[in-house]
Amino acid sequence: MMNEFLGKQNFNISNQTVSESCPSNIALIKYWGKYDNQIPANPSISYTLNHCKTNTSMEFLADEKFSVQTFLGGKEELKFAEKIEKYFKNIEGYLPWILKGKYIIKTENTFPHSSGIASSASGFGAIAKCLMDLDAQFSGKSDEDFKLKKASFLARLGSGSACRSLYNGLVVWGKTAEVAESSDLFAVQYPNEEIHSIFKNFNDWVLLIHEGEKSVSSTVGHGLMNTNPYAEKRFQEAHENFKTLKEILKNGDLQNFIQLVEHEALTLHAMMMMSEPAFILMKTGTLQVINKIWEFRKETNLPLFFTLDAGANVHLLFPENSDSEKIKEFIVKELLQFTQNNGVVKDMMNF
Ligand code: PMV
């Protein structure tokens, strides 16, 4: 166990209700593959989003038998409650009071529930923040920086990529020589002064190609990297991509940024196809959109590009500037037709 984050044994619990909000994030260099205790196989970096968020309230009833009740958008969710119970038991060493009461947790996402946009990052981020609010009440306040760092550490133990949602801007998780203070245990903010202004005002419009459950969960997907013969090469490449990205971010080199980000997205999905058993999360619409983007770029030279998470939806990335109107028009006219229900979530990076 990590000493820095171990909980204090002298605490004083009482009935409390806390609420927190946490955004989602989209990775540019992807985390795919992990070791025991949620240690990532390679470093990753993501943009934190602005509008896609989870709002959570947590009521703690002191001295009642430990149990967890969860509501998502007002509807009771038994499966989620089971997952949270397991998670709380797992982190008791870091929050020694955690099993000494009953929880009523109410969460709402600002994005459609069935959209296929991952809610685990924002969801676990918000829960970890609520837990740290309770911890401040029960064990005494710690400084804000440490509170955030420990929230990131706890969120990671719920869902790896969630640890990046605790910070705004560009956020790094996983030890890399390229980013001082980076760690496998929690996320850190990428230094703002090393990011060219072009990367600070960026759109992420999410095309909802396939709404609903994914056929293979990311837990299973990570697991299949253990036997993927290309895994080591992939982990090594992620490290090298960090080096390249660092230069790109400093110089404002949009062309190479586009190349690197699309390559990362396609590598993630290539790893899925090379798994045993193989699986494919992209849909026909995903490929149609990708081809349309490439044609558009060739014809116009405008900086519209994509990334993908572990699903069929396409994240459309483009800087907000004098060209973005033309890009937005193209998306609405040419790309919306490939979504299931004209679904698009218009988000921006949060700096
Ligand atoms: O945090 P998890 O276990 O849901 O894994 C997320 C993995 C990707 O979204 C595909 C990549 C990433 O780095 O966010």
mmCIF file of C-alpha atoms and ligand atoms in Angstrom:
data_model
loop_
_atom_site.group_PDB
_atom_site.id
_atom_site.type_symbol
_atom_site.label_atom_id
_atom_site.label_comp_id
_atom_site.label_asym_id
_atom_site.label_seq_id
_atom_site.Cartn_x
_atom_site.Cartn_y
_atom_site.Cartn_z
ATOM 1 C CA MET A 1 0.000 0.000 0.000
ATOM 2 C CA MET A 2 1.108 3.548 -0.740
ATOM 3 C CA ASN A 3 1.942 5.270 2.538
ATOM 4 C CA GLU A 4 1.315 8.769 1.272
ATOM 5 C CA PHE A 5 -2.362 7.981 0.778
ATOM 6 C CA LEU A 6 -3.035 5.733 3.794
ATOM 7 C CA GLY A 7 -5.928 7.040 5.892
ATOM 8 C CA LYS A 8 -5.701 8.409 9.416
ATOM 9 C CA GLN A 9 -6.982 6.005 12.064
ATOM 10 C CA ASN A 10 -8.457 8.746 14.267
ATOM 11 C CA PHE A 11 -11.635 9.967 12.622
ATOM 12 C CA ASN A 12 -14.978 11.247 13.736
ATOM 13 C CA ILE A 13 -17.951 10.317 11.549
ATOM 14 C CA SER A 14 -21.352 12.025 11.375
ATOM 15 C CA ASN A 15 -24.320 12.232 8.985
ATOM 16 C CA GLN A 16 -23.271 14.287 5.965
ATOM 17 C CA THR A 17 -24.378 15.040 2.410
ATOM 18 C CA VAL A 18 -21.824 16.237 -0.124
ATOM 19 C CA SER A 19 -22.092 16.913 -3.858
ATOM 20 C CA GLU A 20 -19.536 17.196 -6.609
ATOM 21 C CA SER A 21 -19.308 17.455 -10.352
ATOM 22 C CA CYS A 22 -16.634 15.915 -12.585
ATOM 23 C CA PRO A 23 -16.109 16.101 -16.361
ATOM 24 C CA SER A 24 -15.319 13.321 -18.793
ATOM 25 C CA ASN A 25 -12.023 13.180 -20.711
ATOM 26 C CA ILE A 26 -10.822 12.014 -24.106
ATOM 27 C CA ALA A 27 -7.371 10.475 -24.482
ATOM 28 C CA LEU A 28 -4.940 11.522 -27.224
ATOM 29 C CA ILE A 29 -2.309 8.911 -26.298
ATOM 30 C CA LYS A 30 -4.354 5.941 -25.155
ATOM 31 C CA TYR A 31 -4.196 3.777 -22.070
ATOM 32 C CA TRP A 32 -4.895 0.199 -23.159
ATOM 33 C CA GLY A 33 -3.448 -2.615 -21.090
ATOM 34 C CA LYS A 34 -2.744 -2.687 -17.360
ATOM 35 C CA TYR A 35 -1.048 -4.577 -14.542
ATOM 36 C CA ASP A 36 -2.395 -5.508 -11.093
ATOM 37 C CA ASN A 37 -3.853 -2.736 -8.944
ATOM 38 C CA GLN A 38 -4.719 -0.564 -11.919
ATOM 39 C CA ILE A 39 -1.149 0.202 -12.894
ATOM 40 C CA PRO A 40 -1.150 1.316 -16.540
ATOM 41 C CA ALA A 41 1.080 -0.491 -19.026
ATOM 42 C CA ASN A 42 1.948 2.842 -20.669
ATOM 43 C CA PRO A 43 1.550 6.568 -20.026
ATOM 44 C CA SER A 44 -1.504 8.339 -21.465
ATOM 45 C CA ILE A 45 -2.600 11.941 -21.963
ATOM 46 C CA SER A 46 -6.098 13.345 -22.358
ATOM 47 C CA TYR A 47 -8.075 16.522 -22.799
ATOM 48 C CA THR A 48 -10.612 17.176 -20.071
ATOM 49 C CA LEU A 49 -14.017 18.103 -21.517
ATOM 50 C CA ASN A 50 -16.265 20.981 -20.595
ATOM 51 C CA HIS A 51 -19.896 19.896 -20.971
ATOM 52 C CA CYS A 52 -19.903 16.103 -20.576
ATOM 53 C CA LYS A 53 -20.064 15.800 -16.807
ATOM 54 C CA THR A 54 -21.409 13.697 -13.978
ATOM 55 C CA ASN A 55 -23.071 15.452 -11.048
ATOM 56 C CA THR A 56 -23.178 13.344 -7.898
ATOM 57 C CA SER A 57 -24.616 13.768 -4.437
ATOM 58 C CA MET A 58 -23.574 11.389 -1.675
ATOM 59 C CA GLU A 59 -25.492 11.040 1.571
ATOM 60 C CA PHE A 60 -23.603 9.290 4.362
ATOM 61 C CA LEU A 61 -25.603 7.890 7.291
ATOM 62 C CA ALA A 62 -23.132 7.305 10.091
ATOM 63 C CA ASP A 63 -23.198 4.144 12.176
ATOM 64 C CA GLU A 64 -25.741 2.376 9.965
ATOM 65 C CA LYS A 65 -24.766 -0.981 8.544
ATOM 66 C CA PHE A 66 -22.522 -0.572 5.496
ATOM 67 C CA SER A 67 -24.584 -0.571 2.315
ATOM 68 C CA VAL A 68 -24.755 1.410 -0.903
ATOM 69 C CA GLN A 69 -27.831 2.548 -2.782
ATOM 70 C CA THR A 70 -27.355 4.271 -6.135
ATOM 71 C CA PHE A 71 -29.706 6.237 -8.386
ATOM 72 C CA LEU A 72 -28.867 7.222 -11.938
ATOM 73 C CA GLY A 73 -31.070 10.029 -13.261
ATOM 74 C CA GLY A 74 -33.596 9.230 -10.516
ATOM 75 C CA LYS A 75 -33.747 5.511 -11.292
ATOM 76 C CA GLU A 76 -32.361 2.997 -8.793
ATOM 77 C CA GLU A 77 -29.386 1.059 -10.209
ATOM 78 C CA LEU A 78 -28.619 -2.169 -8.358
ATOM 79 C CA LYS A 79 -25.675 -3.268 -10.510
ATOM 80 C CA PHE A 80 -23.904 0.062 -10.072
ATOM 81 C CA ALA A 81 -24.470 -0.145 -6.285
ATOM 82 C CA GLU A 82 -22.794 -3.570 -6.231
ATOM 83 C CA LYS A 83 -19.817 -2.188 -8.145
ATOM 84 C CA ILE A 84 -19.489 0.756 -5.744
ATOM 85 C CA GLU A 85 -19.734 -1.518 -2.686
ATOM 86 C CA LYS A 86 -16.876 -3.593 -4.023
ATOM 87 C CA TYR A 87 -14.891 -0.454 -4.797
ATOM 88 C CA PHE A 88 -15.410 0.975 -1.284
ATOM 89 C CA LYS A 89 -14.234 -2.302 0.292
ATOM 90 C CA ASN A 90 -11.169 -2.170 -1.892
ATOM 91 C CA ILE A 91 -10.123 1.330 -0.762
ATOM 92 C CA GLU A 92 -10.732 0.951 2.976
ATOM 93 C CA GLY A 93 -7.002 1.227 3.737
ATOM 94 C CA TYR A 94 -6.997 4.735 2.292
ATOM 95 C CA LEU A 95 -10.267 5.852 3.937
ATOM 96 C CA PRO A 96 -10.586 3.800 7.159
ATOM 97 C CA TRP A 97 -14.096 5.174 7.941
ATOM 98 C CA ILE A 98 -15.522 4.141 4.586
ATOM 99 C CA LEU A 99 -17.352 0.970 5.659
ATOM 100 C CA LYS A 100 -18.899 2.558 8.753
ATOM 101 C CA GLY A 101 -22.156 3.815 7.307
ATOM 102 C CA LYS A 102 -24.815 3.684 4.654
ATOM 103 C CA TYR A 103 -24.600 5.599 1.384
ATOM 104 C CA ILE A 104 -27.300 7.004 -0.840
ATOM 105 C CA ILE A 105 -25.627 8.113 -4.046
ATOM 106 C CA LYS A 106 -27.538 10.051 -6.717
ATOM 107 C CA THR A 107 -25.834 10.717 -10.019
ATOM 108 C CA GLU A 108 -26.824 12.445 -13.237
ATOM 109 C CA ASN A 109 -24.903 12.732 -16.472
ATOM 110 C CA THR A 110 -25.174 15.853 -18.598
ATOM 111 C CA PHE A 111 -24.847 13.656 -21.687
ATOM 112 C CA PRO A 112 -27.448 11.113 -22.828
ATOM 113 C CA HIS A 113 -27.295 7.910 -20.806
ATOM 114 C CA SER A 114 -27.480 5.588 -23.796
ATOM 115 C CA SER A 115 -25.041 7.611 -25.914
ATOM 116 C CA GLY A 116 -22.137 5.232 -25.450
ATOM 117 C CA ILE A 117 -20.062 8.114 -24.081
ATOM 118 C CA ALA A 118 -18.129 6.540 -21.227
ATOM 119 C CA SER A 119 -19.542 7.708 -17.914
ATOM 120 C CA SER A 120 -17.067 5.727 -15.807
ATOM 121 C CA ALA A 121 -14.382 8.458 -15.917
ATOM 122 C CA SER A 122 -16.671 11.310 -14.874
ATOM 123 C CA GLY A 123 -18.644 8.979 -12.587
ATOM 124 C CA PHE A 124 -15.703 7.666 -10.576
ATOM 125 C CA GLY A 125 -14.118 11.133 -10.634
ATOM 126 C CA ALA A 126 -17.208 12.633 -8.977
ATOM 127 C CA ILE A 127 -17.442 9.797 -6.427
ATOM 128 C CA ALA A 128 -13.762 10.160 -5.490
ATOM 129 C CA LYS A 129 -14.261 13.922 -4.990
ATOM 130 C CA CYS A 130 -17.295 13.273 -2.760
ATOM 131 C CA LEU A 131 -15.262 10.768 -0.713
ATOM 132 C CA MET A 132 -12.498 13.318 -0.209
ATOM 133 C CA ASP A 133 -15.104 15.881 0.937
ATOM 134 C CA LEU A 134 -16.345 13.387 3.523
ATOM 135 C CA ASP A 135 -12.758 12.594 4.510
ATOM 136 C CA ALA A 136 -12.124 16.302 5.153
ATOM 137 C CA GLN A 137 -15.154 16.325 7.501
ATOM 138 C CA PHE A 138 -14.212 13.113 9.329
ATOM 139 C CA SER A 139 -10.399 13.130 9.440
ATOM 140 C CA GLY A 140 -9.619 16.838 9.308
ATOM 141 C CA LYS A 141 -8.849 18.998 6.298
ATOM 142 C CA SER A 142 -5.796 18.391 4.147
ATOM 143 C CA ASP A 143 -4.490 20.987 1.715
ATOM 144 C CA GLU A 144 -6.372 21.368 -1.567
ATOM 145 C CA ASP A 145 -3.518 20.038 -3.732
ATOM 146 C CA PHE A 146 -3.235 16.858 -1.708
ATOM 147 C CA LYS A 147 -7.025 16.433 -1.653
ATOM 148 C CA LEU A 148 -7.108 16.556 -5.461
ATOM 149 C CA LYS A 149 -4.120 14.226 -5.793
ATOM 150 C CA LYS A 150 -5.690 11.679 -3.465
ATOM 151 C CA ALA A 151 -9.044 12.013 -5.288
ATOM 152 C CA SER A 152 -7.174 11.208 -8.525
ATOM 153 C CA PHE A 153 -5.462 8.243 -6.805
ATOM 154 C CA LEU A 154 -8.841 6.924 -5.546
ATOM 155 C CA ALA A 155 -10.607 7.522 -8.888
ATOM 156 C CA ARG A 156 -7.902 5.454 -10.600
ATOM 157 C CA LEU A 157 -8.769 2.483 -8.395
ATOM 158 C CA GLY A 158 -12.381 2.751 -9.622
ATOM 159 C CA SER A 159 -11.669 3.176 -13.335
ATOM 160 C CA GLY A 160 -8.145 3.874 -14.596
ATOM 161 C CA SER A 161 -8.833 6.731 -16.983
ATOM 162 C CA ALA A 162 -11.030 8.455 -14.354
ATOM 163 C CA CYS A 163 -7.897 9.677 -12.561
ATOM 164 C CA ARG A 164 -7.283 12.114 -15.459
ATOM 165 C CA SER A 165 -10.709 13.765 -15.057
ATOM 166 C CA LEU A 166 -9.729 15.460 -11.786
ATOM 167 C CA TYR A 167 -7.698 18.105 -13.580
ATOM 168 C CA ASN A 168 -8.456 20.548 -16.390
ATOM 169 C CA GLY A 169 -6.545 21.041 -19.605
ATOM 170 C CA LEU A 170 -4.188 18.321 -20.787
ATOM 171 C CA VAL A 171 -3.675 15.626 -18.176
ATOM 172 C CA VAL A 172 -1.077 12.852 -17.948
ATOM 173 C CA TRP A 173 -1.357 9.520 -16.173
ATOM 174 C CA GLY A 174 1.476 7.004 -16.106
ATOM 175 C CA LYS A 175 5.173 7.435 -15.482
ATOM 176 C CA THR A 176 7.015 9.033 -18.394
ATOM 177 C CA ALA A 177 10.417 10.674 -18.477
ATOM 178 C CA GLU A 178 8.827 13.451 -20.582
ATOM 179 C CA VAL A 179 6.650 14.840 -17.787
ATOM 180 C CA ALA A 180 8.139 15.684 -14.393
ATOM 181 C CA GLU A 181 6.090 14.384 -11.444
ATOM 182 C CA SER A 182 4.149 11.950 -13.669
ATOM 183 C CA SER A 183 3.080 8.799 -11.861
ATOM 184 C CA ASP A 184 1.399 5.446 -12.397
ATOM 185 C CA LEU A 185 -0.676 6.085 -9.265
ATOM 186 C CA PHE A 186 -2.431 9.368 -10.059
ATOM 187 C CA ALA A 187 -2.709 11.925 -12.829
ATOM 188 C CA VAL A 188 -0.923 15.276 -13.135
ATOM 189 C CA GLN A 189 -1.700 18.333 -15.202
ATOM 190 C CA TYR A 190 0.517 18.815 -18.250
ATOM 191 C CA PRO A 191 2.324 22.155 -17.773
ATOM 192 C CA ASN A 192 0.168 24.882 -19.353
ATOM 193 C CA GLU A 193 3.150 27.020 -20.301
ATOM 194 C CA GLU A 194 4.427 24.210 -22.519
ATOM 195 C CA ILE A 195 1.256 24.119 -24.614
ATOM 196 C CA HIS A 196 0.984 26.308 -27.711
ATOM 197 C CA SER A 197 -2.179 28.466 -27.738
ATOM 198 C CA ILE A 198 -3.591 26.624 -30.776
ATOM 199 C CA PHE A 199 -4.176 23.542 -28.592
ATOM 200 C CA LYS A 200 -5.966 25.463 -25.852
ATOM 201 C CA ASN A 201 -9.137 26.382 -27.690
ATOM 202 C CA PHE A 202 -10.219 23.080 -29.160
ATOM 203 C CA ASN A 203 -13.567 21.528 -30.059
ATOM 204 C CA ASP A 204 -14.562 17.915 -29.487
ATOM 205 C CA TRP A 205 -17.865 17.099 -31.173
ATOM 206 C CA VAL A 206 -18.857 13.535 -30.422
ATOM 207 C CA LEU A 207 -20.781 11.807 -33.206
ATOM 208 C CA LEU A 208 -23.067 9.210 -31.653
ATOM 209 C CA ILE A 209 -22.656 6.440 -34.199
ATOM 210 C CA HIS A 210 -23.945 3.676 -31.981
ATOM 211 C CA GLU A 211 -25.985 4.324 -28.869
ATOM 212 C CA GLY A 212 -26.155 1.620 -26.244
ATOM 213 C CA GLU A 213 -23.982 -0.996 -24.589
ATOM 214 C CA LYS A 214 -20.613 -1.978 -26.050
ATOM 215 C CA SER A 215 -20.161 -5.608 -27.048
ATOM 216 C CA VAL A 216 -16.867 -5.922 -25.118
ATOM 217 C CA SER A 217 -16.194 -3.938 -21.930
ATOM 218 C CA SER A 218 -12.916 -2.083 -21.456
ATOM 219 C CA THR A 219 -12.094 -4.356 -18.498
ATOM 220 C CA VAL A 220 -12.130 -7.353 -20.842
ATOM 221 C CA GLY A 221 -10.294 -5.347 -23.525
ATOM 222 C CA HIS A 222 -7.453 -4.394 -21.149
ATOM 223 C CA GLY A 223 -7.224 -8.049 -20.069
ATOM 224 C CA LEU A 224 -6.769 -9.238 -23.639
ATOM 225 C CA MET A 225 -3.608 -7.132 -23.925
ATOM 226 C CA ASN A 226 -1.953 -9.658 -21.555
ATOM 227 C CA THR A 227 -1.823 -12.213 -24.347
ATOM 228 C CA ASN A 228 -1.613 -9.867 -27.334
ATOM 229 C CA PRO A 229 1.695 -10.561 -29.154
ATOM 230 C CA TYR A 230 1.868 -6.901 -30.251
ATOM 231 C CA ALA A 231 1.357 -5.479 -26.755
ATOM 232 C CA GLU A 232 5.013 -4.790 -25.865
ATOM 233 C CA LYS A 233 5.600 -2.975 -29.138
ATOM 234 C CA ARG A 234 2.463 -0.905 -28.518
ATOM 235 C CA PHE A 235 3.536 0.078 -24.976
ATOM 236 C CA GLN A 236 6.929 1.099 -26.280
ATOM 237 C CA GLU A 237 5.334 3.162 -29.051
ATOM 238 C CA ALA A 238 3.140 5.021 -26.557
ATOM 239 C CA HIS A 239 6.311 6.054 -24.697
ATOM 240 C CA GLU A 240 7.899 7.255 -27.942
ATOM 241 C CA ASN A 241 4.735 9.115 -28.916
ATOM 242 C CA PHE A 242 4.996 11.097 -25.689
ATOM 243 C CA LYS A 243 8.364 12.396 -26.789
ATOM 244 C CA THR A 244 6.985 13.427 -30.178
ATOM 245 C CA LEU A 245 3.854 14.965 -28.676
ATOM 246 C CA LYS A 246 5.866 17.082 -26.265
ATOM 247 C CA GLU A 247 7.594 18.815 -29.189
ATOM 248 C CA ILE A 248 4.319 19.171 -31.097
ATOM 249 C CA LEU A 249 2.568 20.781 -28.139
ATOM 250 C CA LYS A 250 5.372 23.269 -27.663
ATOM 251 C CA ASN A 251 5.688 24.228 -31.349
ATOM 252 C CA GLY A 252 2.007 24.315 -32.255
ATOM 253 C CA ASP A 253 2.610 21.780 -35.019
ATOM 254 C CA LEU A 254 -0.993 20.994 -35.913
ATOM 255 C CA GLN A 255 -0.215 18.727 -38.896
ATOM 256 C CA ASN A 256 1.879 16.339 -36.830
ATOM 257 C CA PHE A 257 -0.634 16.554 -33.970
ATOM 258 C CA ILE A 258 -3.345 15.332 -36.352
ATOM 259 C CA GLN A 259 -1.156 12.491 -37.569
ATOM 260 C CA LEU A 260 -0.210 11.355 -34.077
ATOM 261 C CA VAL A 261 -3.711 11.553 -32.602
ATOM 262 C CA GLU A 262 -5.351 9.634 -35.466
ATOM 263 C CA HIS A 263 -2.572 7.036 -35.363
ATOM 264 C CA GLU A 264 -3.165 6.511 -31.628
ATOM 265 C CA ALA A 265 -6.909 6.037 -32.167
ATOM 266 C CA LEU A 266 -6.395 3.516 -34.951
ATOM 267 C CA THR A 267 -3.714 1.682 -32.970
ATOM 268 C CA LEU A 268 -6.151 1.239 -30.079
ATOM 269 C CA HIS A 269 -8.661 -0.393 -32.409
ATOM 270 C CA ALA A 270 -5.958 -2.365 -34.205
ATOM 271 C CA MET A 271 -5.003 -3.855 -30.812
ATOM 272 C CA MET A 272 -8.609 -4.993 -30.397
ATOM 273 C CA MET A 273 -8.510 -6.666 -33.806
ATOM 274 C CA MET A 274 -5.205 -8.368 -32.924
ATOM 275 C CA SER A 275 -6.558 -9.704 -29.619
ATOM 276 C CA GLU A 276 -7.400 -13.358 -29.144
ATOM 277 C CA PRO A 277 -10.355 -13.570 -29.393
ATOM 278 C CA ALA A 278 -10.511 -10.586 -31.720
ATOM 279 C CA PHE A 279 -13.204 -7.962 -31.381
ATOM 280 C CA ILE A 280 -14.257 -4.872 -33.300
ATOM 281 C CA LEU A 281 -16.028 -1.949 -31.658
ATOM 282 C CA MET A 282 -16.123 0.309 -34.726
ATOM 283 C CA LYS A 283 -19.299 0.205 -36.805
ATOM 284 C CA THR A 284 -19.855 0.861 -40.506
ATOM 285 C CA GLY A 285 -20.659 4.489 -39.666
ATOM 286 C CA THR A 286 -17.344 4.891 -37.840
ATOM 287 C CA LEU A 287 -15.411 3.931 -40.996
ATOM 288 C CA GLN A 288 -17.621 6.040 -43.254
ATOM 289 C CA VAL A 289 -16.984 9.094 -41.073
ATOM 290 C CA ILE A 290 -13.227 8.466 -41.004
ATOM 291 C CA ASN A 291 -13.096 8.264 -44.800
ATOM 292 C CA LYS A 292 -15.207 11.408 -45.167
ATOM 293 C CA ILE A 293 -12.867 13.284 -42.795
ATOM 294 C CA TRP A 294 -9.831 12.221 -44.824
ATOM 295 C CA GLU A 295 -11.474 13.312 -48.092
ATOM 296 C CA PHE A 296 -12.478 16.643 -46.562
ATOM 297 C CA ARG A 297 -8.959 17.282 -45.315
ATOM 298 C CA LYS A 298 -7.473 16.457 -48.682
ATOM 299 C CA GLU A 299 -9.854 18.806 -50.501
ATOM 300 C CA THR A 300 -9.854 21.750 -48.084
ATOM 301 C CA ASN A 301 -6.698 21.428 -45.991
ATOM 302 C CA LEU A 302 -8.830 22.346 -42.981
ATOM 303 C CA PRO A 303 -7.751 20.801 -39.651
ATOM 304 C CA LEU A 304 -10.643 18.451 -38.908
ATOM 305 C CA PHE A 305 -9.538 15.088 -37.480
ATOM 306 C CA PHE A 306 -10.730 12.334 -35.193
ATOM 307 C CA THR A 307 -10.038 10.187 -32.202
ATOM 308 C CA LEU A 308 -11.931 7.174 -30.860
ATOM 309 C CA ASP A 309 -12.382 5.729 -27.417
ATOM 310 C CA ALA A 310 -13.266 2.096 -26.797
ATOM 311 C CA GLY A 311 -16.466 2.297 -28.816
ATOM 312 C CA ALA A 312 -17.995 3.219 -32.172
ATOM 313 C CA ASN A 313 -18.494 6.937 -31.582
ATOM 314 C CA VAL A 314 -16.193 9.374 -33.360
ATOM 315 C CA HIS A 315 -14.722 12.330 -31.507
ATOM 316 C CA LEU A 316 -14.299 15.116 -34.063
ATOM 317 C CA LEU A 317 -11.448 17.392 -33.086
ATOM 318 C CA PHE A 318 -10.765 20.854 -34.526
ATOM 319 C CA PRO A 319 -9.401 24.149 -33.226
ATOM 320 C CA GLU A 320 -11.853 26.974 -32.634
ATOM 321 C CA ASN A 321 -10.783 29.773 -34.999
ATOM 322 C CA SER A 322 -11.824 31.545 -38.181
ATOM 323 C CA ASP A 323 -11.945 28.207 -40.077
ATOM 324 C CA SER A 324 -14.182 26.399 -37.635
ATOM 325 C CA GLU A 325 -17.492 27.626 -39.149
ATOM 326 C CA LYS A 326 -16.691 25.799 -42.397
ATOM 327 C CA ILE A 327 -15.827 22.658 -40.452
ATOM 328 C CA LYS A 328 -19.031 22.825 -38.408
ATOM 329 C CA GLU A 329 -21.087 23.228 -41.593
ATOM 330 C CA PHE A 330 -19.388 20.173 -43.090
ATOM 331 C CA ILE A 331 -20.092 18.101 -39.989
ATOM 332 C CA VAL A 332 -23.773 18.964 -39.963
ATOM 333 C CA LYS A 333 -24.219 18.540 -43.735
ATOM 334 C CA GLU A 334 -22.015 15.498 -44.365
ATOM 335 C CA LEU A 335 -21.309 13.581 -41.168
ATOM 336 C CA LEU A 336 -24.490 13.695 -39.120
ATOM 337 C CA GLN A 337 -26.111 11.240 -41.544
ATOM 338 C CA PHE A 338 -23.873 8.444 -40.208
ATOM 339 C CA THR A 339 -25.161 8.742 -36.634
ATOM 340 C CA GLN A 340 -27.978 6.621 -35.271
ATOM 341 C CA ASN A 341 -30.368 9.422 -34.300
ATOM 342 C CA ASN A 342 -28.727 12.617 -35.563
ATOM 343 C CA GLY A 343 -26.824 12.476 -32.311
ATOM 344 C CA VAL A 344 -23.938 14.812 -31.684
ATOM 345 C CA VAL A 345 -22.633 16.141 -28.374
ATOM 346 C CA LYS A 346 -20.838 19.449 -28.903
ATOM 347 C CA ASP A 347 -18.099 19.767 -26.364
ATOM 348 C CA MET A 348 -14.918 21.781 -25.904
ATOM 349 C CA MET A 349 -11.698 21.248 -24.023
ATOM 350 C CA ASN A 350 -11.664 22.738 -20.564
ATOM 351 C CA PHE A 351 -8.656 24.984 -19.973
HETATM 352 O O1 PMV B 1 -10.565 3.604 -17.780
HETATM 353 P P1 PMV B 1 -10.981 2.447 -18.592
HETATM 354 O O2 PMV B 1 -10.638 1.141 -17.950
HETATM 355 O O3 PMV B 1 -12.443 2.536 -18.980
HETATM 356 O O4 PMV B 1 -10.147 2.443 -19.976
HETATM 357 C C1 PMV B 1 -10.276 3.460 -20.907
HETATM 358 C C2 PMV B 1 -9.473 3.195 -22.093
HETATM 359 C C3 PMV B 1 -9.624 4.168 -23.260
HETATM 360 O O5 PMV B 1 -10.724 5.029 -23.110
HETATM 361 C C4 PMV B 1 -9.851 3.365 -24.525
HETATM 362 C C5 PMV B 1 -8.332 4.969 -23.465
HETATM 363 C C6 PMV B 1 -8.053 6.035 -22.449
HETATM 364 O O6 PMV B 1 -6.866 6.271 -22.213
HETATM 365 O O7 PMV B 1 -9.004 6.674 -21.951
#
